PDB file of C-alpha atoms in Angstrom:
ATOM      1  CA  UNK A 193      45.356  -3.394  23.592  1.00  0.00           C
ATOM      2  CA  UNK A 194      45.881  -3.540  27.160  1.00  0.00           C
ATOM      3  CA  UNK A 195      43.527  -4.293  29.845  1.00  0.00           C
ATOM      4  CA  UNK A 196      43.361  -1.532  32.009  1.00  0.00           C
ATOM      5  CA  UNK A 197      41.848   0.589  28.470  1.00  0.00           C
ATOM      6  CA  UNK A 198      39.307  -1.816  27.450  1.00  0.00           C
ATOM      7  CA  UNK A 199      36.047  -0.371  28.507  1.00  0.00           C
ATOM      8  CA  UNK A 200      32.741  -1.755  28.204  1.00  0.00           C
ATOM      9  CA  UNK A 201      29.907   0.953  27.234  1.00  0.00           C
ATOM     10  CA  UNK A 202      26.475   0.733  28.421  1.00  0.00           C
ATOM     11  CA  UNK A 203      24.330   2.529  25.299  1.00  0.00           C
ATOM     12  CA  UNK A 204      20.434   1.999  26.760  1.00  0.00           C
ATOM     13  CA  UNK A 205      19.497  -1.230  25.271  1.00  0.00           C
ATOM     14  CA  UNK A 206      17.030  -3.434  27.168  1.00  0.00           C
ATOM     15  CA  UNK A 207      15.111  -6.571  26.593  1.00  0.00           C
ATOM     16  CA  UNK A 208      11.753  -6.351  25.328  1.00  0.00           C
ATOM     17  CA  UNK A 209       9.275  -7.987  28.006  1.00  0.00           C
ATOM     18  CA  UNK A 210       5.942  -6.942  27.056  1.00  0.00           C
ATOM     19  CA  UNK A 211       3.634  -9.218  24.939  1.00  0.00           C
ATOM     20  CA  UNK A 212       4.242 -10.548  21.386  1.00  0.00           C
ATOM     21  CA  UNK A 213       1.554  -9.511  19.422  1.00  0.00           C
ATOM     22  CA  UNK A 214       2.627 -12.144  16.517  1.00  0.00           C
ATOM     23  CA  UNK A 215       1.444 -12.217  13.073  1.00  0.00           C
ATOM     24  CA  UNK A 216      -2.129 -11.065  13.067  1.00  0.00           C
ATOM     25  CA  UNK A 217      -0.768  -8.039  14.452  1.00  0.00           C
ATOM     26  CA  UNK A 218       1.668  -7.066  12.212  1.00  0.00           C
ATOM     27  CA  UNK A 219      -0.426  -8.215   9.588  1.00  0.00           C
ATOM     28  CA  UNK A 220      -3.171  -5.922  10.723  1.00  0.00           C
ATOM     29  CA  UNK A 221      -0.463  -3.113  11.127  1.00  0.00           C
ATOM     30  CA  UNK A 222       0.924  -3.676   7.173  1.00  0.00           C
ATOM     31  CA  UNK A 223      -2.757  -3.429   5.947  1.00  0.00           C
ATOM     32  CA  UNK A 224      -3.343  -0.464   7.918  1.00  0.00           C
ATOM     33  CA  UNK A 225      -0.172   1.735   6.932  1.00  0.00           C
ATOM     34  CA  UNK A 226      -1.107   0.453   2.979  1.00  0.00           C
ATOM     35  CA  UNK A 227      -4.489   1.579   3.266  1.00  0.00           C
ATOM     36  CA  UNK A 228      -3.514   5.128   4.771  1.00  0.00           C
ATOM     37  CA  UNK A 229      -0.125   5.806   2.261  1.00  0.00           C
ATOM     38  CA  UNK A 230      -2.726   5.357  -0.273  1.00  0.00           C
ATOM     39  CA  UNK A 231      -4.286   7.716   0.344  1.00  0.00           C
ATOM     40  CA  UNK A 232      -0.877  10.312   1.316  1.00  0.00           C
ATOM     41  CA  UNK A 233      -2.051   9.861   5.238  1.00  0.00           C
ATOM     42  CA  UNK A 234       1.079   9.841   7.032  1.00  0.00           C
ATOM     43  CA  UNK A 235       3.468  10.766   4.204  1.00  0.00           C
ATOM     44  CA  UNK A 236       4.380  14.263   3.101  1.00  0.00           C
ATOM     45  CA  UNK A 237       1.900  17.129   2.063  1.00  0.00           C
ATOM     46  CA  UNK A 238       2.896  16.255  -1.748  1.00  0.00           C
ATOM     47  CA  UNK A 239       1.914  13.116  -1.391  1.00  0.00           C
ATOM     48  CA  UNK A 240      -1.817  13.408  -0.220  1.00  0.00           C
ATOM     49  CA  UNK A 241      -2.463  15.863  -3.725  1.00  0.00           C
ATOM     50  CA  UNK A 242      -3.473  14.064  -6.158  1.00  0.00           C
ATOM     51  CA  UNK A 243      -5.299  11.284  -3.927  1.00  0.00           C
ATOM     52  CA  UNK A 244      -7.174  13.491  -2.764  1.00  0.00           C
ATOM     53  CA  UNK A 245      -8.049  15.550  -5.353  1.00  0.00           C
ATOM     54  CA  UNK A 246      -8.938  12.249  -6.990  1.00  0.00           C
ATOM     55  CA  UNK A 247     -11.144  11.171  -4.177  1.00  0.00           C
ATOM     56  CA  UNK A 248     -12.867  14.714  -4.281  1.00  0.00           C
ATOM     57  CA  UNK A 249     -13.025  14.671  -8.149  1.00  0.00           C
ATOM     58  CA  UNK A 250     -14.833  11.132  -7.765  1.00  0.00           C
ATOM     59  CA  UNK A 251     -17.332  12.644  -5.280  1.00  0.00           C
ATOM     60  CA  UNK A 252     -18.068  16.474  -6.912  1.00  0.00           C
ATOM     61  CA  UNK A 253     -20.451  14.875  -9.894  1.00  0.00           C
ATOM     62  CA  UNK A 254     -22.646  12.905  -7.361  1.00  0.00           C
ATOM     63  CA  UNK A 255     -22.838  15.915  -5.416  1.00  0.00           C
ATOM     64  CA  UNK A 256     -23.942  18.124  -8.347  1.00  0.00           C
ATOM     65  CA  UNK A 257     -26.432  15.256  -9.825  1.00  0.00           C
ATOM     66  CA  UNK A 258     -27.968  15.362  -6.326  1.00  0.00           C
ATOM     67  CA  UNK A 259     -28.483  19.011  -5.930  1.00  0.00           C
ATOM     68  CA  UNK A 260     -30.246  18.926  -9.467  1.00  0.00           C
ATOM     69  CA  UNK A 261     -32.659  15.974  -8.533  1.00  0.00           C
ATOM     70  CA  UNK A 262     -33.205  18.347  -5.138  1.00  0.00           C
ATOM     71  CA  UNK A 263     -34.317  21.951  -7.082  1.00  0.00           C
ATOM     72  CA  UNK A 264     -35.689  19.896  -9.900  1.00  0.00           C
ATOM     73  CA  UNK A 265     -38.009  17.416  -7.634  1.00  0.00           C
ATOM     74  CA  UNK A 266     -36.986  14.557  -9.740  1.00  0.00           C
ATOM     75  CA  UNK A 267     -38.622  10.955  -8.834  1.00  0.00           C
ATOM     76  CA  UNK A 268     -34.746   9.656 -10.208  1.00  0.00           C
ATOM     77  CA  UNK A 269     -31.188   9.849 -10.190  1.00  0.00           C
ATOM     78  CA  UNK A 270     -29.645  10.616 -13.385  1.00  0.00           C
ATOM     79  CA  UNK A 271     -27.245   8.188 -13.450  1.00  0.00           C
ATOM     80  CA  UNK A 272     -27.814   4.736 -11.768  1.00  0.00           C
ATOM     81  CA  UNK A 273     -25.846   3.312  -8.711  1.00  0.00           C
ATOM     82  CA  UNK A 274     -23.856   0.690 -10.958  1.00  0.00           C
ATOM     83  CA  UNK A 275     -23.247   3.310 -13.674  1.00  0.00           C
ATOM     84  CA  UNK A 276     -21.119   5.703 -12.172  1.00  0.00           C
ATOM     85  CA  UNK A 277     -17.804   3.518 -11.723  1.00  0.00           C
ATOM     86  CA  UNK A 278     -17.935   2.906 -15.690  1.00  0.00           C
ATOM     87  CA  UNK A 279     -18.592   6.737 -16.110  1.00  0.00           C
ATOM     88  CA  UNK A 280     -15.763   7.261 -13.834  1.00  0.00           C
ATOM     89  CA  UNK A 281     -13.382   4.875 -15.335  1.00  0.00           C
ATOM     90  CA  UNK A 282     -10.949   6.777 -15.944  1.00  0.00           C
ATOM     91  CA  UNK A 283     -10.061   8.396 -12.454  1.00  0.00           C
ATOM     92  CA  UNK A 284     -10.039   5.159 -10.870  1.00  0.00           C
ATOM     93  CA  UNK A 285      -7.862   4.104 -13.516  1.00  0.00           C
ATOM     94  CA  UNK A 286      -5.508   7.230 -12.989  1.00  0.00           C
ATOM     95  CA  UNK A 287      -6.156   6.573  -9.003  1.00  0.00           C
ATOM     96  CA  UNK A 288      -4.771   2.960  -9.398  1.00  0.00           C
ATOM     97  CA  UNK A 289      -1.852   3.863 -11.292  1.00  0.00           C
ATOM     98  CA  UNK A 290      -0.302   6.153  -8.705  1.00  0.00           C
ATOM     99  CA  UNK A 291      -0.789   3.867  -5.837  1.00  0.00           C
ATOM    100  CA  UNK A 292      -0.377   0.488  -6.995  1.00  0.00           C
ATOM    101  CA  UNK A 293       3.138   1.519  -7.352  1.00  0.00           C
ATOM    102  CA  UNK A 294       3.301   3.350  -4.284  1.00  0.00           C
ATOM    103  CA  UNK A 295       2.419   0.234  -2.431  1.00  0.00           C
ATOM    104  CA  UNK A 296       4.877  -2.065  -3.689  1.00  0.00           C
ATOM    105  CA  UNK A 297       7.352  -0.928  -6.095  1.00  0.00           C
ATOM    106  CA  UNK A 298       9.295   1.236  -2.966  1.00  0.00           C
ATOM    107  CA  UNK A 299       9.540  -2.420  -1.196  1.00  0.00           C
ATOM    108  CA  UNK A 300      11.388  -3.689  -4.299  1.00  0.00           C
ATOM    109  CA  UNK A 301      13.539  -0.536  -5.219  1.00  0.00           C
ATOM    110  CA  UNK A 302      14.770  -0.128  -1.673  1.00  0.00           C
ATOM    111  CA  UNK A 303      15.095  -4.060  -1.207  1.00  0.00           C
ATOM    112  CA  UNK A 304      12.927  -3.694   2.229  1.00  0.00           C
ATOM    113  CA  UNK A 305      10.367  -7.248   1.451  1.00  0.00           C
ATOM    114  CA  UNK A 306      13.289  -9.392   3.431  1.00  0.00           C
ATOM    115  CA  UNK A 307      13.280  -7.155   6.254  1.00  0.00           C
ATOM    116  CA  UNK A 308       9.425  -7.867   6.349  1.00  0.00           C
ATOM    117  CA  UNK A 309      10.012 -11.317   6.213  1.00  0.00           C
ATOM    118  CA  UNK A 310      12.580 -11.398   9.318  1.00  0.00           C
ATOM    119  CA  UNK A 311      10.053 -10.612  11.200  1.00  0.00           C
ATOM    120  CA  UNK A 312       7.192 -13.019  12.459  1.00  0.00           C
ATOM    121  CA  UNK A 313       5.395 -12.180   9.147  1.00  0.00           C
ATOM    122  CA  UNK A 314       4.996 -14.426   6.013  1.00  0.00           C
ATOM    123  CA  UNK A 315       4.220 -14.290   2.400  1.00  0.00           C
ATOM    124  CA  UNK A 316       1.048 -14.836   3.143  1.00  0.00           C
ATOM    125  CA  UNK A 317       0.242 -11.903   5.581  1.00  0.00           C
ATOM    126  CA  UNK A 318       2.421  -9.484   3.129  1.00  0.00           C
ATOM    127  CA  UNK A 319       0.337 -10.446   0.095  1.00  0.00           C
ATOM    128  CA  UNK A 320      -3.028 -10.230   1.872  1.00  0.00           C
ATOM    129  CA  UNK A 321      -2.349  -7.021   3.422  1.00  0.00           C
ATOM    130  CA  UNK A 322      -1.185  -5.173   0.190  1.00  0.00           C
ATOM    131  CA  UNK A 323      -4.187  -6.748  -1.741  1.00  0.00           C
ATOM    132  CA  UNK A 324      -6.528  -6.094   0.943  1.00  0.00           C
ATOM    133  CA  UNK A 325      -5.262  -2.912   1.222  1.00  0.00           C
ATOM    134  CA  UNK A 326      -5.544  -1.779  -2.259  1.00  0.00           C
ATOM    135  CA  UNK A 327      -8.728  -3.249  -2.446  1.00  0.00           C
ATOM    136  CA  UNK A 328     -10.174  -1.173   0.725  1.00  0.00           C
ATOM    137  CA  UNK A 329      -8.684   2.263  -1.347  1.00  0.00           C
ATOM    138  CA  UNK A 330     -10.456   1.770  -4.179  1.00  0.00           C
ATOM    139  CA  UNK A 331     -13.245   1.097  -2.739  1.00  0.00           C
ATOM    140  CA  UNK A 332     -13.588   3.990  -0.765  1.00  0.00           C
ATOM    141  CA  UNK A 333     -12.892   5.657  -3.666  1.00  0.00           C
ATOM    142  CA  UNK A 334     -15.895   4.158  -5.536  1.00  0.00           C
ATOM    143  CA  UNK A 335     -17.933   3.735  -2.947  1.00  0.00           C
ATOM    144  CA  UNK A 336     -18.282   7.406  -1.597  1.00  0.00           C
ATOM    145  CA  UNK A 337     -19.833   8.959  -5.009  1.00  0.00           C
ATOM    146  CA  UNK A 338     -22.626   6.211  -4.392  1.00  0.00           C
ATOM    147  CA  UNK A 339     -22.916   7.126  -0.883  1.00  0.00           C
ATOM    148  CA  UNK A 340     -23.340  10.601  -1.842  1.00  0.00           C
ATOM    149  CA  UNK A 341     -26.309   9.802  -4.393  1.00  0.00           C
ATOM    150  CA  UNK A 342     -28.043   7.645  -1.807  1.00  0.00           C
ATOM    151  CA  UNK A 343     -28.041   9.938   0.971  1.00  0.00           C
ATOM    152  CA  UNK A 344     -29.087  13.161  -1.747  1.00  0.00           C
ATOM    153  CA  UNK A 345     -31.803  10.520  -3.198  1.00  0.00           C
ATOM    154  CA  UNK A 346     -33.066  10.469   0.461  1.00  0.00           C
ATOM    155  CA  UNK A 347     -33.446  13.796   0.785  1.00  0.00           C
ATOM    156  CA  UNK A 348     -35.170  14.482  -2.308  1.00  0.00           C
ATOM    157  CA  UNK A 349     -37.406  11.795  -0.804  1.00  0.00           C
ATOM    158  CA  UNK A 350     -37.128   9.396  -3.735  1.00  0.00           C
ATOM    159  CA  UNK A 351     -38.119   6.015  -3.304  1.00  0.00           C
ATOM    160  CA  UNK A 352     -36.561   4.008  -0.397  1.00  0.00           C
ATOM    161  CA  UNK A 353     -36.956   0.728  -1.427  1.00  0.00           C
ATOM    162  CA  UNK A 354     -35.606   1.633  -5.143  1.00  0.00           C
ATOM    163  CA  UNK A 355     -32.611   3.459  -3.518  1.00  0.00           C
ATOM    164  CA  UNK A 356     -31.630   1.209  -1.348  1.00  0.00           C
ATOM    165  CA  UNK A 357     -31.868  -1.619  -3.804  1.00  0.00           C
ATOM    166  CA  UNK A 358     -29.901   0.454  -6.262  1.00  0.00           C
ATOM    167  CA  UNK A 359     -26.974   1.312  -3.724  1.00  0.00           C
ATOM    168  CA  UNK A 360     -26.760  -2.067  -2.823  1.00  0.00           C
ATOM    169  CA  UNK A 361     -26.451  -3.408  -5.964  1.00  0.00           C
ATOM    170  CA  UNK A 362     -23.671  -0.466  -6.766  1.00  0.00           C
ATOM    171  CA  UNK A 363     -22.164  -1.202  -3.550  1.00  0.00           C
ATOM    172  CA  UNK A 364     -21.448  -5.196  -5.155  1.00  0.00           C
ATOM    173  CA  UNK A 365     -20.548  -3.639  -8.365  1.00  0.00           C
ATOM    174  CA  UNK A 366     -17.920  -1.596  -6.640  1.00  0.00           C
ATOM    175  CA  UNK A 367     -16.797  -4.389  -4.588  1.00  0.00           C
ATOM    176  CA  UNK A 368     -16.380  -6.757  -7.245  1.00  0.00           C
ATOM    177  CA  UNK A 369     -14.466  -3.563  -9.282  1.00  0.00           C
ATOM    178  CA  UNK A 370     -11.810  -3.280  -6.318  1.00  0.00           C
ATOM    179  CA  UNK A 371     -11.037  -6.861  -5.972  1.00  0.00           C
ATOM    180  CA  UNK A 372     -10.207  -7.175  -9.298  1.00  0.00           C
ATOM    181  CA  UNK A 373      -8.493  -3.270 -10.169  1.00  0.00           C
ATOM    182  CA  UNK A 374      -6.231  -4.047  -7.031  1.00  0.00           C
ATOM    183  CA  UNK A 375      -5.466  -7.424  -7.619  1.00  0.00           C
ATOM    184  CA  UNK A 376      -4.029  -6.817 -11.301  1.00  0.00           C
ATOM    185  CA  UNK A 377      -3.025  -3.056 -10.590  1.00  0.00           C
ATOM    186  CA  UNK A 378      -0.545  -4.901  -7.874  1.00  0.00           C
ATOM    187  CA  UNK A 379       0.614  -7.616 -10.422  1.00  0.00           C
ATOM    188  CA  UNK A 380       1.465  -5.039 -12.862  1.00  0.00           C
ATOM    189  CA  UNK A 381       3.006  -2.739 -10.123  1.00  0.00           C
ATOM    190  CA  UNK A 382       5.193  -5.767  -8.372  1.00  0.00           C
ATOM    191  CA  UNK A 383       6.497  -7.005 -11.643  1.00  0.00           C
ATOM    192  CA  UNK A 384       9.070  -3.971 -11.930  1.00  0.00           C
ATOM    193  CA  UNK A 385      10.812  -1.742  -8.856  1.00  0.00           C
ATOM    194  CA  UNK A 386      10.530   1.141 -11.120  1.00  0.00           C
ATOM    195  CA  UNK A 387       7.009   3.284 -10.568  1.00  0.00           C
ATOM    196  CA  UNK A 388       7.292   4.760 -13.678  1.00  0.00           C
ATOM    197  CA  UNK A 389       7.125   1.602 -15.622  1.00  0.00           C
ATOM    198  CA  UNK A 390       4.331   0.269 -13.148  1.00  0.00           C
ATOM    199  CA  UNK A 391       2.298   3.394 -13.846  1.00  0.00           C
ATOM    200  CA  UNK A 392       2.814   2.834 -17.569  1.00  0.00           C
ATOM    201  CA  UNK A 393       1.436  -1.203 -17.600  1.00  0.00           C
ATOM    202  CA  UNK A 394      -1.300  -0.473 -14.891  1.00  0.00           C
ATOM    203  CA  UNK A 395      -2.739   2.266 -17.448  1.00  0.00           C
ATOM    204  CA  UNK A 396      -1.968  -0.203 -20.443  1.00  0.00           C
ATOM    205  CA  UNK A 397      -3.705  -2.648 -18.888  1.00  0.00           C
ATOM    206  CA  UNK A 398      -6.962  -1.144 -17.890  1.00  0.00           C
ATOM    207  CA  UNK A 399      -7.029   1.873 -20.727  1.00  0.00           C
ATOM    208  CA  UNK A 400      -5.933  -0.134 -23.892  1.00  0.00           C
ATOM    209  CA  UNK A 401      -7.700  -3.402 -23.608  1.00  0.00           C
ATOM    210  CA  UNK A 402     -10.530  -0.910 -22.522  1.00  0.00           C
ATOM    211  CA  UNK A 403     -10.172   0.712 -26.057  1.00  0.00           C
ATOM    212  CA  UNK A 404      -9.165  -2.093 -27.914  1.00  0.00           C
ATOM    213  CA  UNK A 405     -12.605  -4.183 -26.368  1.00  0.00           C
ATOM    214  CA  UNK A 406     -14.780  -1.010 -27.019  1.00  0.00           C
ATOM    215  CA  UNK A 407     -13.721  -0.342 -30.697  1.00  0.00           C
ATOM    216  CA  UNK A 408     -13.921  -4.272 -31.557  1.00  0.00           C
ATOM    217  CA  UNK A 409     -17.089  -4.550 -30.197  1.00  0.00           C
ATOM    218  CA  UNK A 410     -18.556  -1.215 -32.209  1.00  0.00           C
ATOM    219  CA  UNK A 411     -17.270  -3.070 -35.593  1.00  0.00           C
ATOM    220  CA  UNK A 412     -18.693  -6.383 -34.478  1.00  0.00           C
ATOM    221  CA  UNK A 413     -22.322  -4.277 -34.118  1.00  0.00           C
ATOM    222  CA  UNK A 414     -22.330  -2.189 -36.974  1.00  0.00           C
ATOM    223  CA  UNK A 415     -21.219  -5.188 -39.190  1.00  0.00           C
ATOM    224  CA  UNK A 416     -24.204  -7.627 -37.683  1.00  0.00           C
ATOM    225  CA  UNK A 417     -22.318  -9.594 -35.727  1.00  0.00           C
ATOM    226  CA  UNK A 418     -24.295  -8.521 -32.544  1.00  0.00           C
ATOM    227  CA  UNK A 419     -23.286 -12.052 -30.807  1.00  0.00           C
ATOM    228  CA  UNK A 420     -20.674 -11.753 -30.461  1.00  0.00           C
ATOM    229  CA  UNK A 421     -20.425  -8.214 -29.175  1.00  0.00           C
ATOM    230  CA  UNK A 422     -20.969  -9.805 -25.410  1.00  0.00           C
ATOM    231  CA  UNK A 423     -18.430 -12.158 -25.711  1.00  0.00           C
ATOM    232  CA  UNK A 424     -15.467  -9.861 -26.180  1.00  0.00           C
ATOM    233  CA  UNK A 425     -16.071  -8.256 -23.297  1.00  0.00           C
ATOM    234  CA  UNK A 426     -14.415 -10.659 -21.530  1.00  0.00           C
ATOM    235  CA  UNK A 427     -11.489  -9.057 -22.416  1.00  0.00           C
ATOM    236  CA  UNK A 428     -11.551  -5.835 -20.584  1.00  0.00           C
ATOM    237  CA  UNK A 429     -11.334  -5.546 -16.616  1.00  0.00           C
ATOM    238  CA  UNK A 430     -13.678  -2.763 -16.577  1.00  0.00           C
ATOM    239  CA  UNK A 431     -16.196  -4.514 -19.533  1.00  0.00           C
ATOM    240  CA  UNK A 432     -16.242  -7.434 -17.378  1.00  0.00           C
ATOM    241  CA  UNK A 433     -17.631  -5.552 -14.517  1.00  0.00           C
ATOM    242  CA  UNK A 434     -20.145  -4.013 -16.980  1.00  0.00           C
ATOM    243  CA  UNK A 435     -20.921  -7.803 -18.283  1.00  0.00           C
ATOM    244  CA  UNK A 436     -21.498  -9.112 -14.231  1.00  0.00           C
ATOM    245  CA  UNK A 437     -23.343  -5.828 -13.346  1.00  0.00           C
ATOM    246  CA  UNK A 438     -25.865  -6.447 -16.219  1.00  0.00           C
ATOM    247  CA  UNK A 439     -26.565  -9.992 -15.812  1.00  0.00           C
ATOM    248  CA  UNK A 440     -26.721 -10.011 -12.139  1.00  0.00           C
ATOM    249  CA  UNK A 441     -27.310  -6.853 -10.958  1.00  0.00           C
ATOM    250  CA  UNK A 442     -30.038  -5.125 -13.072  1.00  0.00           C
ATOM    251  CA  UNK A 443     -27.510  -2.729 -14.699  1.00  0.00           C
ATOM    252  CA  UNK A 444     -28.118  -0.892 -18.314  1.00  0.00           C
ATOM    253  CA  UNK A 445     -25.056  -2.136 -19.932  1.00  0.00           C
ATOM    254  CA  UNK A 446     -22.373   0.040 -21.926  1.00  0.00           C
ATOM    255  CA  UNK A 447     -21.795  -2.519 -24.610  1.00  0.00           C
ATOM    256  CA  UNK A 448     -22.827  -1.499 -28.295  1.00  0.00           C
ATOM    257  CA  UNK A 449     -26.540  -1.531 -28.838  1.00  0.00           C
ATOM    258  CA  UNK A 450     -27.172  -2.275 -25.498  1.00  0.00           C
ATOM    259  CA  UNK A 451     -26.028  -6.138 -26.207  1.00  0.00           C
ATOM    260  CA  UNK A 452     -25.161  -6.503 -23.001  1.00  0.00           C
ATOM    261  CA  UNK A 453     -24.526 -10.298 -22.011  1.00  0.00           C
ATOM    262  CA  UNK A 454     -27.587 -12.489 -20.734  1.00  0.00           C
ATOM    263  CA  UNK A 455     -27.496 -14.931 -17.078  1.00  0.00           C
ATOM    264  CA  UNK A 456     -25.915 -17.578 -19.133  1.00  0.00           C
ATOM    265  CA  UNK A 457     -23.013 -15.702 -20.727  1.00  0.00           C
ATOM    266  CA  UNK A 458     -23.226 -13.709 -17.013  1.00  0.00           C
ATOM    267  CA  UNK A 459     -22.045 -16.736 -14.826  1.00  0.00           C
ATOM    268  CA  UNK A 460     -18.986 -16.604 -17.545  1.00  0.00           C
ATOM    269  CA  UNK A 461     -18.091 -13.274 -17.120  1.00  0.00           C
ATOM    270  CA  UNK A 462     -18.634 -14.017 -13.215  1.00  0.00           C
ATOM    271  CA  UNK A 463     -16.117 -17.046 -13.414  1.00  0.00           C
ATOM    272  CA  UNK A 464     -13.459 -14.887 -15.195  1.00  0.00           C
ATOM    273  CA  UNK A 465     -13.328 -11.914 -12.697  1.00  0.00           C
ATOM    274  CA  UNK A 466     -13.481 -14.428 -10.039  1.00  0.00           C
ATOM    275  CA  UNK A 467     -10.535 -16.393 -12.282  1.00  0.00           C
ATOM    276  CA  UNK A 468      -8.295 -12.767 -12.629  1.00  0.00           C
ATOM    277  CA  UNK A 469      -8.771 -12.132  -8.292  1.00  0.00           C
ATOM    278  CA  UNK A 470      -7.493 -15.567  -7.450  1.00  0.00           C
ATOM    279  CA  UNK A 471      -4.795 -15.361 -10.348  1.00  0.00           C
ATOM    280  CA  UNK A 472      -3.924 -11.664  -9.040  1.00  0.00           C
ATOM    281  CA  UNK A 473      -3.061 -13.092  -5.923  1.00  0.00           C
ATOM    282  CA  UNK A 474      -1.491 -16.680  -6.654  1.00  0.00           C
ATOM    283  CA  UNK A 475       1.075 -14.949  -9.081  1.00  0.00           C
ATOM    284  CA  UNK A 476       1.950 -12.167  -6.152  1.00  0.00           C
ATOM    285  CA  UNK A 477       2.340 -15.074  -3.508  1.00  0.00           C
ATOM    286  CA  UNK A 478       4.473 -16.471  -6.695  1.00  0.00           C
ATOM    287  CA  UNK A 479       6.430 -13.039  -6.907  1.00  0.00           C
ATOM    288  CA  UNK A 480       6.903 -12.673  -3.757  1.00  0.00           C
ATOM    289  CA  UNK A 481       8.600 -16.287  -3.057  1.00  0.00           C
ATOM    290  CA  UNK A 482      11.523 -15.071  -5.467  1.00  0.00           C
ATOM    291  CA  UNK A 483      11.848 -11.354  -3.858  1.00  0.00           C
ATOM    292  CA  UNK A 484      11.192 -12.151  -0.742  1.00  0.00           C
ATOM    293  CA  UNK A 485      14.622 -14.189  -0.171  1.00  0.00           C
TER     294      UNK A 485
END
């Protein structure tokens, strides 16, 4: 090509000169946009359905137990703070296993993790900000309901101490619950780039142990064996909650007979959730060395 055609074109780029806002920031940022696509904020109308009818589907029976305590004058709630998660089981099960895909099974499919990682952002801050992101949904999403007892409680001018104890204590039920829902609803979700298999083995893994726990434990009652009805609940994620809640937290447990586990077996039950969170995350950071390439 000869000189006199070459041609050099200017097309607007400039060099960046404002501050770099590092890690934290981006870190910050990836937690952020988690925490709002999970609940359809910032994504398309479809995508903000079933979230929210979710969220709204958790909240409608505190709102209805509160307006009966109200015209009936009760001194109680029907249901107690720690309760209504394992009444609710099932929606936050149903609630995990749309978003724990949503979070990270698109990174895998569209091969977008490395692009992450160009950046100045490391395992580390990509882990932590999905987990802590996940976490932060369902807990809003278990949260709420309680809110919406404790503030009806109020004003049906119930006891303040009692209600305030008992949202607490539901409060660290539901805490504990997120940690460990969103930990493994992430390790199921991030071991396949296909949501529809990640939907499938988050509900397998909270619905059929569930069952499987629950209809091992009724045998283990009915035939005498009422021992050892506490100690296969260690089994189930959402029986373990029920075991910590009842040993710790003043809960009426769901197990058989009310053979709920004592502060002894408690501090195990209390070691394995703890065990499953730090597990969650050490075999993400592990997934996430291989994908993340």
């Amino acid at each position: 090509m000869s000189a006199d055609l070459t041609q050099i074109h200017n097309i607007g780029y400039r060099n960046y000169d404002g501050p770099r806002l590092g890690r934290a920031y981006a870190r910050r940022s990836l937690y952020s946009q988690s925490l709002r696509g999970s609940y359809g904020l910032g994504r398309s109308a479809k995508s903000k359905i079933l979230p929210m009818i979710l969220f709204a589907v958790m909240c409608v029976p505190a709102a209805i137990m509160v307006a009966v305590a109200v015209a009936t004058k009760s001194n109680d709630l029907p249901v107690e703070y720690t309760r209504y998660a394992i009444f609710t089981q099932a929606l936050i099960a149903l609630y995990l296993a749309a978003q724990a895909p949503q979070a990270v099974s698109r990174d895998l499919r569209f091969k977008t993790v490395p692009l992450y990682f160009s950046r100045p952002i490391e395992r580390f801050d990509y882990v932590i900000a999905k987990y802590g992101a996940m976490a932060s949904a369902l807990f809003i999403l278990t949260a709420a309901p309680l809110l919406v007892l404790y503030i009806g409680s109020l004003l049906a001018k119930m006891d303040f101490v009692d209600q305030t104890k008992g949202f607490g204590q539901g409060l660290v039920s539901v805490a504990l619950l997120s940690l460990l829902f969103g930990g493994l609803g992430l390790v199921m979700a991030a071991l396949t780039p296909r949501r529809g298999f990640g939907v499938a083995a988050v509900i397998a893994t909270l619905t059929i142990t569930y069952g499987a726990v629950s209809t091992v434990q009724a045998i283990a009652f009915e035939t005498g064996s009422s021992g050892a009805v506490q100690w296969l609940g260690l089994f189930s994620p959402i029986t373990l909650i029920d075991g910590v809640q009842t040993a710790f937290l003043g809960a009426t447990t769901s197990f058989p007979g009310s053979a709920g586990p004592s502060a002894g077996v408690g501090v195990v039950y209390l070691l394995v959730v703890l065990a499953l969170i730090l597990g969650s995350y050490a075999v993400l950071m592990r997934r996430y060395r291989k994908v993340g390439l």
